[in-house]
Amino acid sequence: MSRYLKSVSVLLMCPQANSGDGGQGVHVVLGNEACDMDSMVSVMAYAYFLSKTLGSSRPVLPLLNVPRSEFPLRTDNVFLLRQAGVPQELLLFREQLDLLQLQRDGRLTLTLVDLNVLPSSDRDLEGAVVEVIDHRLLEREPSASCLVTVEMVGSCTTLVTERILQKAPEVLDPQLALLLYGTIVMDCVNMAPEAGKVTPKDSQYAAQLEARFPGLPPRGALFQSLQNARFDVSGLSTEQMLLKDMKVLTGGELQLAVSVIYLTLEVFLERDKLEDDMSAFCVKHGYNMLLAMTISFTDKQPFRQLAIFSHSALCREEMSQALEKSRNPALSLCPISSPHSHIKAYLQGNTQASRKKLLGGEGEEEEEEDTQFPPTPMNSLVEGCPLDNGLPRISAQALEEKFSKMSARQERAQSP
């Protein structure tokens, strides 16, 4: 795998590789915009497989669908690559390849993995899609020009592993096997049936990898190390912590960032120059308020705290009142001491009230945060959030009305 990625890097140094001046075409394997472990490994493994089996003059490029600057936020991805001995500098990120220009020049062939419908921003690339491999609900229209493999397994990497073992098992080596195996184990929550993720096919191909490569780490130890890495934010800056798992709410005067922080609030508040960093973060990204929802786990049970940051005392107070009075869900907030004048802090008594429940869950794709198994962190922008629609001001009444409407919609949806 490393040798293949190095050859991709050499190719991209060629001036014609990413230009519209008549250079050779490219076959790009692209994953989803979350670029979680499943997407990353599926892209890398399937591109490597195609490069070995297509017999085409077109080079196959594994493109991670995220800017390079955001990749360090995927701390579990970084850990797995390090364990497998894959240098990060060999990875290919979205800004390094102009897919639209390649498509306009008729030089792009596109395979989608862990993704079956292109987002609206990439719809102009649809004509280049020749194959799809995904493990979620099929949304794309059938087409004779596109081969589609969609199966509701726990990990898209399982389907990639199946293809490799069925078509070219000689492609597998210990490095690639570790990437595939680690991802399946992580996605399927250590293959535990009670987590509701693993399917017989996931178990089948995890077992085949174990049989072929007895030197793979034990499942439990590998899962735990990846899980620990996923929530290890010790090496991140304050800005990176805030971006790691963030939603954005906009409406009227409100520009609110809601970040989940995987630390206790006490540890987070002790960070050096925290207020300066949060202020700079809000100015840089155009937010007038920041809500940090911290979560840590003791014996797999969530412990939640909450902090409100704004330079405006009025905004902080109005948001505080709205959250304290919220009943759908009730947060059961208890004020705690904060060493910062612009940060109001709370202990959250209702540990089941995750950000997803607070915001109504609309437009969200990640797993619930209040399960016994923590979610896949991802940075995304919520479209069509229940708190949109033009809030004229940040009032307790307005937010409480929004929460009530969300609850009513959920109750109607659950009614027979």
CSV table of C-alpha atoms in Angstrom, one decimal:
chain,number,residue,atom,x,y,z
A,1,MET,CA,0.0,0.0,0.0
A,2,SER,CA,2.7,2.5,0.9
A,3,ARG,CA,4.5,1.9,-2.4
A,4,TYR,CA,1.3,2.4,-4.3
A,5,LEU,CA,0.6,5.7,-2.4
A,6,LYS,CA,4.1,6.9,-3.1
A,7,SER,CA,3.5,6.2,-6.9
A,8,VAL,CA,0.4,8.4,-6.6
A,9,SER,CA,2.4,11.2,-5.1
A,10,VAL,CA,4.9,11.0,-7.8
A,11,LEU,CA,2.2,11.1,-10.5
A,12,LEU,CA,0.7,14.2,-8.9
A,13,MET,CA,4.0,16.0,-9.2
A,14,CYS,CA,3.6,15.8,-13.0
A,15,PRO,CA,2.2,19.2,-14.2
A,16,GLN,CA,-0.3,17.4,-16.5
A,17,ALA,CA,-1.8,15.2,-13.8
A,18,ASN,CA,-4.2,17.8,-12.5
A,19,SER,CA,-4.5,20.2,-15.5
A,20,GLY,CA,-6.7,20.5,-18.5
A,21,ASP,CA,-4.1,20.4,-21.2
A,22,GLY,CA,-4.8,17.0,-22.7
A,23,GLY,CA,-3.1,14.8,-20.1
A,24,GLN,CA,-4.2,11.3,-19.6
A,25,GLY,CA,-7.4,10.5,-17.8
A,26,VAL,CA,-7.6,9.4,-14.2
A,27,HIS,CA,-9.8,6.9,-12.3
A,28,VAL,CA,-10.7,8.4,-8.9
A,29,VAL,CA,-12.0,6.5,-5.9
A,30,LEU,CA,-14.0,8.9,-3.7
A,31,GLY,CA,-15.6,8.5,-0.3
A,32,ASN,CA,-18.0,10.6,1.7
A,33,GLU,CA,-17.4,14.0,3.2
A,34,ALA,CA,-17.1,12.7,6.8
A,35,CYS,CA,-13.9,10.9,5.9
A,36,ASP,CA,-14.3,8.6,8.9
A,37,MET,CA,-12.3,5.5,9.2
A,38,ASP,CA,-14.7,3.4,7.0
A,39,SER,CA,-14.6,6.0,4.2
A,40,MET,CA,-10.9,6.5,4.4
A,41,VAL,CA,-9.9,2.8,4.3
A,42,SER,CA,-12.5,1.9,1.7
A,43,VAL,CA,-11.1,4.5,-0.6
A,44,MET,CA,-7.5,3.5,-0.1
A,45,ALA,CA,-8.1,-0.3,-0.3
A,46,TYR,CA,-10.4,-0.2,-3.3
A,47,ALA,CA,-8.2,2.2,-5.2
A,48,TYR,CA,-5.2,-0.1,-4.5
A,49,PHE,CA,-7.3,-3.1,-5.6
A,50,LEU,CA,-8.3,-1.4,-8.9
A,51,SER,CA,-4.8,-0.3,-9.6
A,52,LYS,CA,-3.7,-4.0,-9.4
A,53,THR,CA,-6.6,-5.5,-11.4
A,54,LEU,CA,-8.0,-3.0,-13.9
A,55,GLY,CA,-5.2,-3.3,-16.5
A,56,SER,CA,-6.0,0.2,-17.6
A,57,SER,CA,-3.6,2.9,-18.6
A,58,ARG,CA,-5.5,5.3,-16.5
A,59,PRO,CA,-4.0,5.7,-13.0
A,60,VAL,CA,-6.3,5.0,-10.1
A,61,LEU,CA,-6.2,7.7,-7.4
A,62,PRO,CA,-7.6,7.3,-3.8
A,63,LEU,CA,-9.1,10.7,-2.9
A,64,LEU,CA,-10.0,11.5,0.6
A,65,ASN,CA,-13.0,13.8,0.5
A,66,VAL,CA,-11.8,16.3,3.1
A,67,PRO,CA,-9.2,19.1,3.2
A,68,ARG,CA,-5.8,18.1,4.5
A,69,SER,CA,-6.1,20.7,7.3
A,70,GLU,CA,-9.1,18.8,8.7
A,71,PHE,CA,-7.6,15.3,8.7
A,72,PRO,CA,-5.9,15.6,12.1
A,73,LEU,CA,-9.4,15.9,13.6
A,74,ARG,CA,-9.9,12.2,12.7
A,75,THR,CA,-7.7,11.0,15.5
A,76,ASP,CA,-8.7,7.4,15.1
A,77,ASN,CA,-7.8,7.5,11.4
A,78,VAL,CA,-4.4,9.0,12.3
A,79,PHE,CA,-3.8,6.2,14.8
A,80,LEU,CA,-4.7,3.4,12.5
A,81,LEU,CA,-2.5,4.7,9.7
A,82,ARG,CA,0.4,5.0,12.2
A,83,GLN,CA,-0.2,1.4,13.4
A,84,ALA,CA,-0.2,0.2,9.8
A,85,GLY,CA,2.9,2.2,8.9
A,86,VAL,CA,1.2,4.4,6.2
A,87,PRO,CA,2.8,7.9,6.1
A,88,GLN,CA,0.2,10.7,6.2
A,89,GLU,CA,2.1,12.7,3.7
A,90,LEU,CA,1.3,10.2,1.0
A,91,LEU,CA,-2.4,10.7,1.3
A,92,LEU,CA,-4.3,12.5,-1.4
A,93,PHE,CA,-6.8,15.2,-0.2
A,94,ARG,CA,-9.7,16.9,-1.9
A,95,GLU,CA,-8.1,20.2,-2.6
A,96,GLN,CA,-5.2,18.5,-4.5
A,97,LEU,CA,-7.4,17.4,-7.4
A,98,ASP,CA,-9.7,19.5,-9.5
A,99,LEU,CA,-12.4,16.9,-10.2
A,100,LEU,CA,-14.7,19.4,-11.9
A,101,GLN,CA,-12.0,20.4,-14.4
A,102,LEU,CA,-11.1,16.8,-15.0
A,103,GLN,CA,-14.8,16.0,-15.7
A,104,ARG,CA,-15.1,19.0,-18.1
A,105,ASP,CA,-12.0,17.8,-20.0
A,106,GLY,CA,-13.5,14.3,-20.3
A,107,ARG,CA,-10.6,12.8,-18.3
A,108,LEU,CA,-12.5,11.7,-15.1
A,109,THR,CA,-13.8,8.2,-14.2
A,110,LEU,CA,-15.3,8.1,-10.7
A,111,THR,CA,-16.0,5.2,-8.3
A,112,LEU,CA,-17.9,6.0,-5.1
A,113,VAL,CA,-17.3,4.0,-1.9
A,114,ASP,CA,-19.2,4.5,1.4
A,115,LEU,CA,-21.3,6.8,-0.6
A,116,ASN,CA,-24.0,6.2,-3.3
A,117,VAL,CA,-25.3,9.7,-4.0
A,118,LEU,CA,-23.0,12.7,-4.7
A,119,PRO,CA,-23.8,15.8,-2.6
A,120,SER,CA,-25.3,18.8,-4.4
A,121,SER,CA,-22.0,20.5,-4.5
A,122,ASP,CA,-20.6,17.6,-6.6
A,123,ARG,CA,-23.7,16.8,-8.8
A,124,ASP,CA,-21.8,18.0,-11.9
A,125,LEU,CA,-19.5,14.9,-11.5
A,126,GLU,CA,-22.4,12.4,-11.8
A,127,GLY,CA,-21.7,11.6,-15.5
A,128,ALA,CA,-18.3,10.3,-14.5
A,129,VAL,CA,-19.6,7.7,-11.9
A,130,VAL,CA,-19.1,4.1,-13.1
A,131,GLU,CA,-19.3,2.2,-9.9
A,132,VAL,CA,-20.8,2.5,-6.4
A,133,ILE,CA,-20.0,0.4,-3.3
A,134,ASP,CA,-22.0,1.3,-0.2
A,135,HIS,CA,-23.6,-0.1,3.0
A,136,ARG,CA,-26.4,2.4,3.5
A,137,LEU,CA,-29.9,2.8,2.0
A,138,LEU,CA,-29.7,3.1,-1.8
A,139,GLU,CA,-30.7,6.5,-3.0
A,140,ARG,CA,-29.4,6.7,-6.5
A,141,GLU,CA,-31.4,6.1,-9.7
A,142,PRO,CA,-30.5,2.9,-11.6
A,143,SER,CA,-28.2,3.3,-14.6
A,144,ALA,CA,-26.8,0.9,-17.1
A,145,SER,CA,-23.5,2.8,-17.0
A,146,CYS,CA,-23.0,2.4,-13.3
A,147,LEU,CA,-22.4,-0.9,-11.4
A,148,VAL,CA,-24.0,-0.7,-8.0
A,149,THR,CA,-23.2,-2.8,-4.9
A,150,VAL,CA,-25.2,-1.8,-1.9
A,151,GLU,CA,-25.7,-4.1,1.1
A,152,MET,CA,-26.7,-3.2,4.6
A,153,VAL,CA,-23.7,-4.5,6.4
A,154,GLY,CA,-22.0,-2.9,9.4
A,155,SER,CA,-19.0,-1.6,7.5
A,156,CYS,CA,-18.5,-0.6,3.9
A,157,THR,CA,-15.0,-2.0,4.3
A,158,THR,CA,-16.5,-5.4,4.6
A,159,LEU,CA,-17.8,-5.1,1.1
A,160,VAL,CA,-14.4,-4.0,-0.1
A,161,THR,CA,-12.7,-6.9,1.7
A,162,GLU,CA,-15.2,-9.3,0.0
A,163,ARG,CA,-14.4,-7.9,-3.4
A,164,ILE,CA,-10.7,-8.2,-2.9
A,165,LEU,CA,-10.8,-11.8,-1.5
A,166,GLN,CA,-13.1,-12.9,-4.3
A,167,LYS,CA,-11.3,-11.3,-7.2
A,168,ALA,CA,-7.7,-10.8,-6.2
A,169,PRO,CA,-6.7,-12.2,-2.8
A,170,GLU,CA,-3.1,-11.9,-3.7
A,171,VAL,CA,-3.4,-8.1,-3.3
A,172,LEU,CA,-3.7,-8.5,0.4
A,173,ASP,CA,-0.6,-8.1,2.6
A,174,PRO,CA,-0.3,-7.5,6.3
A,175,GLN,CA,-0.5,-3.8,6.0
A,176,LEU,CA,-3.7,-3.7,4.0
A,177,ALA,CA,-5.2,-6.5,6.1
A,178,LEU,CA,-4.7,-4.4,9.3
A,179,LEU,CA,-6.4,-1.4,7.7
A,180,LEU,CA,-9.4,-3.5,6.6
A,181,TYR,CA,-9.6,-5.5,9.8
A,182,GLY,CA,-9.3,-2.6,12.2
A,183,THR,CA,-12.0,-0.7,10.4
A,184,ILE,CA,-14.5,-3.6,10.4
A,185,VAL,CA,-13.8,-4.2,14.1
A,186,MET,CA,-14.3,-0.5,14.9
A,187,ASP,CA,-17.4,-0.1,12.8
A,188,CYS,CA,-19.0,-3.2,14.2
A,189,VAL,CA,-18.2,-2.3,17.8
A,190,ASN,CA,-15.8,-5.2,18.4
A,191,MET,CA,-18.3,-7.5,16.6
A,192,ALA,CA,-20.6,-7.3,19.7
A,193,PRO,CA,-24.2,-8.4,18.7
A,194,GLU,CA,-25.7,-6.2,21.5
A,195,ALA,CA,-24.4,-3.1,19.7
A,196,GLY,CA,-26.7,-3.8,16.7
A,197,LYS,CA,-24.1,-3.1,14.1
A,198,VAL,CA,-22.5,-6.4,13.1
A,199,THR,CA,-24.0,-8.7,10.4
A,200,PRO,CA,-23.0,-12.2,9.5
A,201,LYS,CA,-21.0,-10.9,6.5
A,202,ASP,CA,-19.0,-8.6,8.7
A,203,SER,CA,-18.2,-11.5,11.0
A,204,GLN,CA,-17.3,-13.7,8.0
A,205,TYR,CA,-14.8,-11.4,6.5
A,206,ALA,CA,-13.3,-10.4,9.8
A,207,ALA,CA,-12.7,-14.1,10.5
A,208,GLN,CA,-11.2,-14.6,7.0
A,209,LEU,CA,-8.7,-11.8,7.6
A,210,GLU,CA,-7.8,-13.3,11.0
A,211,ALA,CA,-7.3,-16.7,9.4
A,212,ARG,CA,-5.1,-15.4,6.6
A,213,PHE,CA,-3.1,-13.1,8.9
A,214,PRO,CA,-2.7,-14.6,12.3
A,215,GLY,CA,-0.3,-11.8,13.3
A,216,LEU,CA,-3.2,-9.3,13.4
A,217,PRO,CA,-3.8,-7.8,16.9
A,218,PRO,CA,-6.6,-9.4,19.0
A,219,ARG,CA,-10.0,-8.0,18.3
A,220,GLY,CA,-10.6,-6.6,21.8
A,221,ALA,CA,-7.2,-4.9,22.1
A,222,LEU,CA,-7.4,-3.4,18.7
A,223,PHE,CA,-10.9,-2.1,19.2
A,224,GLN,CA,-10.0,-0.6,22.6
A,225,SER,CA,-6.9,1.2,21.2
A,226,LEU,CA,-8.9,2.6,18.3
A,227,GLN,CA,-11.7,3.7,20.6
A,228,ASN,CA,-9.2,5.4,22.8
A,229,ALA,CA,-7.6,7.1,19.9
A,230,ARG,CA,-11.0,8.3,18.6
A,231,PHE,CA,-11.5,10.4,21.7
A,232,ASP,CA,-8.0,11.4,22.4
A,233,VAL,CA,-7.9,15.1,21.9
A,234,SER,CA,-4.8,15.8,23.9
A,235,GLY,CA,-2.8,16.7,20.8
A,236,LEU,CA,-5.4,19.1,19.3
A,237,SER,CA,-5.5,22.8,19.6
A,238,THR,CA,-8.6,24.5,21.1
A,239,GLU,CA,-9.8,25.3,17.6
A,240,GLN,CA,-9.3,21.7,16.5
A,241,MET,CA,-11.2,20.4,19.5
A,242,LEU,CA,-14.1,22.7,18.7
A,243,LEU,CA,-14.1,21.7,15.0
A,244,LYS,CA,-13.8,18.0,15.7
A,245,ASP,CA,-17.5,17.4,16.3
A,246,MET,CA,-19.4,20.6,15.6
A,247,LYS,CA,-22.8,21.7,14.3
A,248,VAL,CA,-23.7,25.2,13.2
A,249,LEU,CA,-27.1,26.9,13.8
A,250,THR,CA,-28.0,30.1,12.0
A,251,GLY,CA,-31.1,32.3,12.1
A,252,GLY,CA,-31.6,36.0,12.4
A,253,GLU,CA,-29.0,37.4,14.7
A,254,LEU,CA,-28.0,34.0,15.9
A,255,GLN,CA,-24.8,32.4,14.6
A,256,LEU,CA,-24.3,29.6,17.1
A,257,ALA,CA,-21.6,26.8,17.0
A,258,VAL,CA,-22.4,23.7,19.1
A,259,SER,CA,-19.4,21.6,19.7
A,260,VAL,CA,-19.1,18.3,21.5
A,261,ILE,CA,-15.8,18.2,23.5
A,262,TYR,CA,-14.5,14.8,24.7
A,263,LEU,CA,-13.1,16.0,28.0
A,264,THR,CA,-14.4,17.0,31.4
A,265,LEU,CA,-15.4,20.6,31.5
A,266,GLU,CA,-12.9,21.3,34.3
A,267,VAL,CA,-10.0,20.1,32.1
A,268,PHE,CA,-11.3,22.0,29.1
A,269,LEU,CA,-11.6,25.3,31.1
A,270,GLU,CA,-8.1,25.0,32.4
A,271,ARG,CA,-6.6,25.2,28.9
A,272,ASP,CA,-4.1,28.0,28.4
A,273,LYS,CA,-5.6,31.1,26.9
A,274,LEU,CA,-8.9,29.4,26.4
A,275,GLU,CA,-11.0,32.6,26.2
A,276,ASP,CA,-8.7,34.2,23.7
A,277,ASP,CA,-8.8,31.0,21.6
A,278,MET,CA,-12.6,30.8,21.8
A,279,SER,CA,-12.9,34.4,20.9
A,280,ALA,CA,-10.5,34.1,17.9
A,281,PHE,CA,-12.5,31.0,16.8
A,282,CYS,CA,-15.8,32.8,16.8
A,283,VAL,CA,-14.3,35.8,14.9
A,284,LYS,CA,-12.6,33.6,12.4
A,285,HIS,CA,-15.7,31.6,11.6
A,286,GLY,CA,-18.3,34.3,12.1
A,287,TYR,CA,-20.1,33.0,15.3
A,288,ASN,CA,-21.5,35.2,18.0
A,289,MET,CA,-22.0,32.4,20.5
A,290,LEU,CA,-20.4,29.1,21.2
A,291,LEU,CA,-22.0,26.2,23.1
A,292,ALA,CA,-19.6,23.5,24.3
A,293,MET,CA,-21.2,20.2,25.4
A,294,THR,CA,-18.6,18.1,27.1
A,295,ILE,CA,-18.9,14.3,27.4
A,296,SER,CA,-16.7,11.8,29.2
A,297,PHE,CA,-17.4,8.2,30.1
A,298,THR,CA,-17.1,6.2,33.3
A,299,ASP,CA,-17.9,2.5,33.0
A,300,LYS,CA,-19.4,3.3,29.6
A,301,GLN,CA,-21.9,5.8,31.3
A,302,PRO,CA,-21.9,9.3,29.9
A,303,PHE,CA,-21.0,12.3,32.1
A,304,ARG,CA,-22.1,15.6,30.6
A,305,GLN,CA,-21.3,19.3,31.3
A,306,LEU,CA,-22.1,22.4,29.3
A,307,ALA,CA,-20.5,25.8,28.8
A,308,ILE,CA,-21.8,28.9,27.1
A,309,PHE,CA,-19.3,31.4,25.6
A,310,SER,CA,-20.1,34.9,24.3
A,311,HIS,CA,-18.7,38.3,24.8
A,312,SER,CA,-22.3,39.6,25.2
A,313,ALA,CA,-23.6,39.2,28.8
A,314,LEU,CA,-27.1,39.5,27.4
A,315,CYS,CA,-26.6,36.7,24.9
A,316,ARG,CA,-25.1,34.4,27.5
A,317,GLU,CA,-28.0,35.1,29.9
A,318,GLU,CA,-30.7,34.6,27.3
A,319,MET,CA,-29.2,31.3,26.1
A,320,SER,CA,-28.7,30.2,29.8
A,321,GLN,CA,-32.4,30.9,30.5
A,322,ALA,CA,-33.5,29.0,27.4
A,323,LEU,CA,-31.4,26.0,28.2
A,324,GLU,CA,-32.4,26.0,31.9
A,325,LYS,CA,-36.1,26.2,31.0
A,326,SER,CA,-35.9,23.6,28.2
A,327,ARG,CA,-38.3,20.7,28.8
A,328,ASN,CA,-38.0,18.8,25.5
A,329,PRO,CA,-35.5,17.6,26.5
A,330,ALA,CA,-35.1,18.8,30.1
A,331,LEU,CA,-31.3,19.2,30.6
A,332,SER,CA,-31.5,19.4,34.4
A,333,LEU,CA,-28.7,22.0,34.5
A,334,CYS,CA,-26.9,22.9,37.7
A,335,PRO,CA,-24.5,26.0,37.6
A,336,ILE,CA,-20.9,25.3,38.4
A,337,SER,CA,-18.0,27.7,38.9
A,338,SER,CA,-16.2,29.0,35.8
A,339,PRO,CA,-12.8,30.7,36.0
A,340,HIS,CA,-13.6,32.8,32.9
A,341,SER,CA,-15.8,35.9,32.9
A,342,HIS,CA,-17.3,35.2,29.4
A,343,ILE,CA,-18.0,31.5,30.0
A,344,LYS,CA,-21.0,30.2,31.9
A,345,ALA,CA,-20.7,26.6,33.1
A,346,TYR,CA,-23.2,23.9,34.1
A,347,LEU,CA,-23.3,20.3,35.2
A,348,GLN,CA,-25.9,18.5,33.0
A,349,GLY,CA,-28.0,16.2,35.2
A,350,ASN,CA,-29.9,14.6,32.3
A,351,THR,CA,-27.0,12.5,30.8
A,352,GLN,CA,-29.3,11.1,28.1
A,353,ALA,CA,-29.9,14.6,26.6
A,354,SER,CA,-27.3,14.6,23.8
A,355,ARG,CA,-26.7,17.4,21.3
A,356,LYS,CA,-28.7,15.4,18.8
A,357,LYS,CA,-31.8,15.3,21.1
A,358,LEU,CA,-31.3,19.0,22.0
A,359,LEU,CA,-31.3,20.0,18.3
A,360,GLY,CA,-34.0,17.7,17.3
A,361,GLY,CA,-31.9,15.3,15.2
A,362,GLU,CA,-32.8,16.8,11.9
A,363,GLY,CA,-30.1,16.9,9.3
A,364,GLU,CA,-27.8,14.7,11.4
A,365,GLU,CA,-26.1,11.6,10.2
A,366,GLU,CA,-23.8,10.5,13.1
A,367,GLU,CA,-24.7,8.0,15.7
A,368,GLU,CA,-26.4,9.1,18.9
A,369,GLU,CA,-24.0,10.3,21.5
A,370,ASP,CA,-25.8,8.9,24.5
A,371,THR,CA,-25.4,5.2,23.6
A,372,GLN,CA,-22.9,3.2,25.6
A,373,PHE,CA,-20.6,3.3,22.6
A,374,PRO,CA,-19.5,6.8,21.7
A,375,PRO,CA,-20.2,8.2,18.2
A,376,THR,CA,-18.0,8.7,15.2
A,377,PRO,CA,-16.8,12.3,15.5
A,378,MET,CA,-17.3,14.3,12.4
A,379,ASN,CA,-17.3,18.0,11.6
A,380,SER,CA,-20.4,19.1,9.6
A,381,LEU,CA,-22.8,21.9,8.9
A,382,VAL,CA,-26.4,21.3,9.7
A,383,GLU,CA,-28.8,22.2,6.8
A,384,GLY,CA,-32.4,22.7,7.7
A,385,CYS,CA,-31.9,22.6,11.4
A,386,PRO,CA,-35.0,23.2,13.6
A,387,LEU,CA,-33.4,26.3,15.1
A,388,ASP,CA,-33.1,27.9,11.7
A,389,ASN,CA,-36.0,29.9,10.1
A,390,GLY,CA,-34.8,33.2,11.3
A,391,LEU,CA,-34.6,33.7,15.0
A,392,PRO,CA,-35.2,37.4,15.6
A,393,ARG,CA,-33.4,37.3,18.9
A,394,ILE,CA,-31.9,34.7,21.3
A,395,SER,CA,-34.8,34.5,23.8
A,396,ALA,CA,-35.7,31.7,26.2
A,397,GLN,CA,-39.3,31.8,24.9
A,398,ALA,CA,-38.2,31.5,21.3
A,399,LEU,CA,-35.9,28.6,21.9
A,400,GLU,CA,-38.4,26.8,24.2
A,401,GLU,CA,-41.1,27.1,21.5
A,402,LYS,CA,-38.7,25.6,19.0
A,403,PHE,CA,-37.9,22.7,21.4
A,404,SER,CA,-41.7,22.1,22.0
A,405,LYS,CA,-42.3,22.0,18.2
A,406,MET,CA,-39.6,19.5,17.7
A,407,SER,CA,-41.0,17.3,20.4
A,408,ALA,CA,-44.5,17.5,18.9
A,409,ARG,CA,-43.2,16.5,15.5
A,410,GLN,CA,-41.3,13.6,17.0
A,411,GLU,CA,-44.5,12.4,18.8
A,412,ARG,CA,-46.6,12.6,15.6
A,413,ALA,CA,-43.9,10.7,13.7
A,414,GLN,CA,-44.0,7.9,16.3
A,415,SER,CA,-47.8,7.7,16.3
A,416,PRO,CA,-49.3,4.7,14.4
